[in-house]
């Protein structure tokens, strides 16, 4: 077992960290205020190959492994503390990989080169106004009519609704096929019969969240992702990618919070000595560091597992992936939130100001506590199912 990164991986990690320091940090406050990620950020991301980076080179990507993508997600979460750029990055990486693996050749050629060039956005739409955890109860339907599907229903709390409308692009959208199965379709947002609405969030403002309503919107059959009626499994595969990269972004944000806090407690003098000399503070730092390191390596292991060849019938491998991914998605947002909260306390009143900037991270990370990419209890349900067996799933 070798935990060291290869020379190439380390060089790439350093390049993304430089991008984070030079491009993301100077923009994080303004993109949060503006409600969108400017070209000054997306342009250099495209140049570095960071947009939908697992997509194979023939479709404009860099064919990156999940491990390399995980490393990039950490750096982007560290660079833009608001988490908006991380969300943009990880949605395109996670779902771009799925479109590349399960999409039709025509759709891949039509969509992926634009996504990797920053000329279109790609996200996912599964959540509905009636709920996001219980996907099997969704109401949106896709009825086949010859060489097209008629999509009817509504999605809610979907990231990148405005970006897909403004830049072009769309969402991999899960719907019921009316025959007991699910279709997963790439749905361009500019399709006739689709309305959008932007919600006002409390954080990660640089990327929109909103609703999509479909009024018998016509989606070409070539946009099917995976086999007809088998979309649920494909969507679950995508969630394993996205949840791993979300967790990596949370690790990066947690490390940034601790770096900020460590600098401060070295310098801030109270009762005649640096704050960091008091064990009450020093021990908190030690505990938080230990937890962040643990989740970071679990996250890298989850990514490594995603890179391993996995024959569909290999139940043991799928179970290992589910355990690794659900446990990092359960732990990473909580530890990141805890790091920011504790560091805020170390700063005292200054921690409550926008100047110090900790509130930016607190607002962004909260999205992963409340539900984005699956709520914490859903991760616990997955873990319970894998540890105890299907018969212990507490719902039908
Ligand atoms: C900022 C943001 C961005 C998002 N982006 C997207 C996106 O791009 N695409 C998309 O499709 N969705 C997106 N979502 C939605 C997200 O996937 C859902 O929030 C999530 O799946 C939970 O669904 P819900 O919010 O409807 O909560 P519900 O499903 O109503 O659940 C409410 C609460 O109950 C808990 N819960 C649910 N079932 C159980 C149970 N059986 N036992 C115990 N507790 C339970 C949940 O964990 C949650 O805390 C986003 C959400 C946010 C906040």
PDB file of C-alpha atoms in Angstrom, residues 257 260-265 268 275 342-352 356 358:
ATOM      1  CA  UNK A 257     -10.813  26.789   8.095  1.00  0.00           C
ATOM      2  CA  UNK A 260      -7.092  30.226   9.028  1.00  0.00           C
ATOM      3  CA  UNK A 261      -7.660  29.298  12.669  1.00  0.00           C
ATOM      4  CA  UNK A 262      -4.119  28.032  13.233  1.00  0.00           C
ATOM      5  CA  UNK A 263      -2.624  31.307  11.962  1.00  0.00           C
ATOM      6  CA  UNK A 264      -4.943  33.251  14.228  1.00  0.00           C
ATOM      7  CA  UNK A 265      -4.313  31.353  17.464  1.00  0.00           C
ATOM      8  CA  UNK A 268      -3.834  36.469  18.957  1.00  0.00           C
ATOM      9  CA  UNK A 275      -4.422  31.790  22.282  1.00  0.00           C
ATOM     10  CA  UNK A 342     -15.013  26.217  16.141  1.00  0.00           C
ATOM     11  CA  UNK A 343     -12.602  28.512  14.293  1.00  0.00           C
ATOM     12  CA  UNK A 344     -15.286  31.209  14.442  1.00  0.00           C
ATOM     13  CA  UNK A 345     -15.274  30.807  18.229  1.00  0.00           C
ATOM     14  CA  UNK A 346     -11.472  31.190  18.315  1.00  0.00           C
ATOM     15  CA  UNK A 347     -11.850  34.473  16.440  1.00  0.00           C
ATOM     16  CA  UNK A 348     -14.423  35.758  18.943  1.00  0.00           C
ATOM     17  CA  UNK A 349     -16.360  38.782  17.665  1.00  0.00           C
ATOM     18  CA  UNK A 350     -14.145  39.052  14.574  1.00  0.00           C
ATOM     19  CA  UNK A 351     -15.356  35.601  13.503  1.00  0.00           C
ATOM     20  CA  UNK A 352     -18.854  37.011  13.163  1.00  0.00           C
ATOM     21  CA  UNK A 356     -12.831  37.395   8.274  1.00  0.00           C
ATOM     22  CA  UNK A 358     -15.788  32.371   7.880  1.00  0.00           C
TER      23      UNK A 358
END
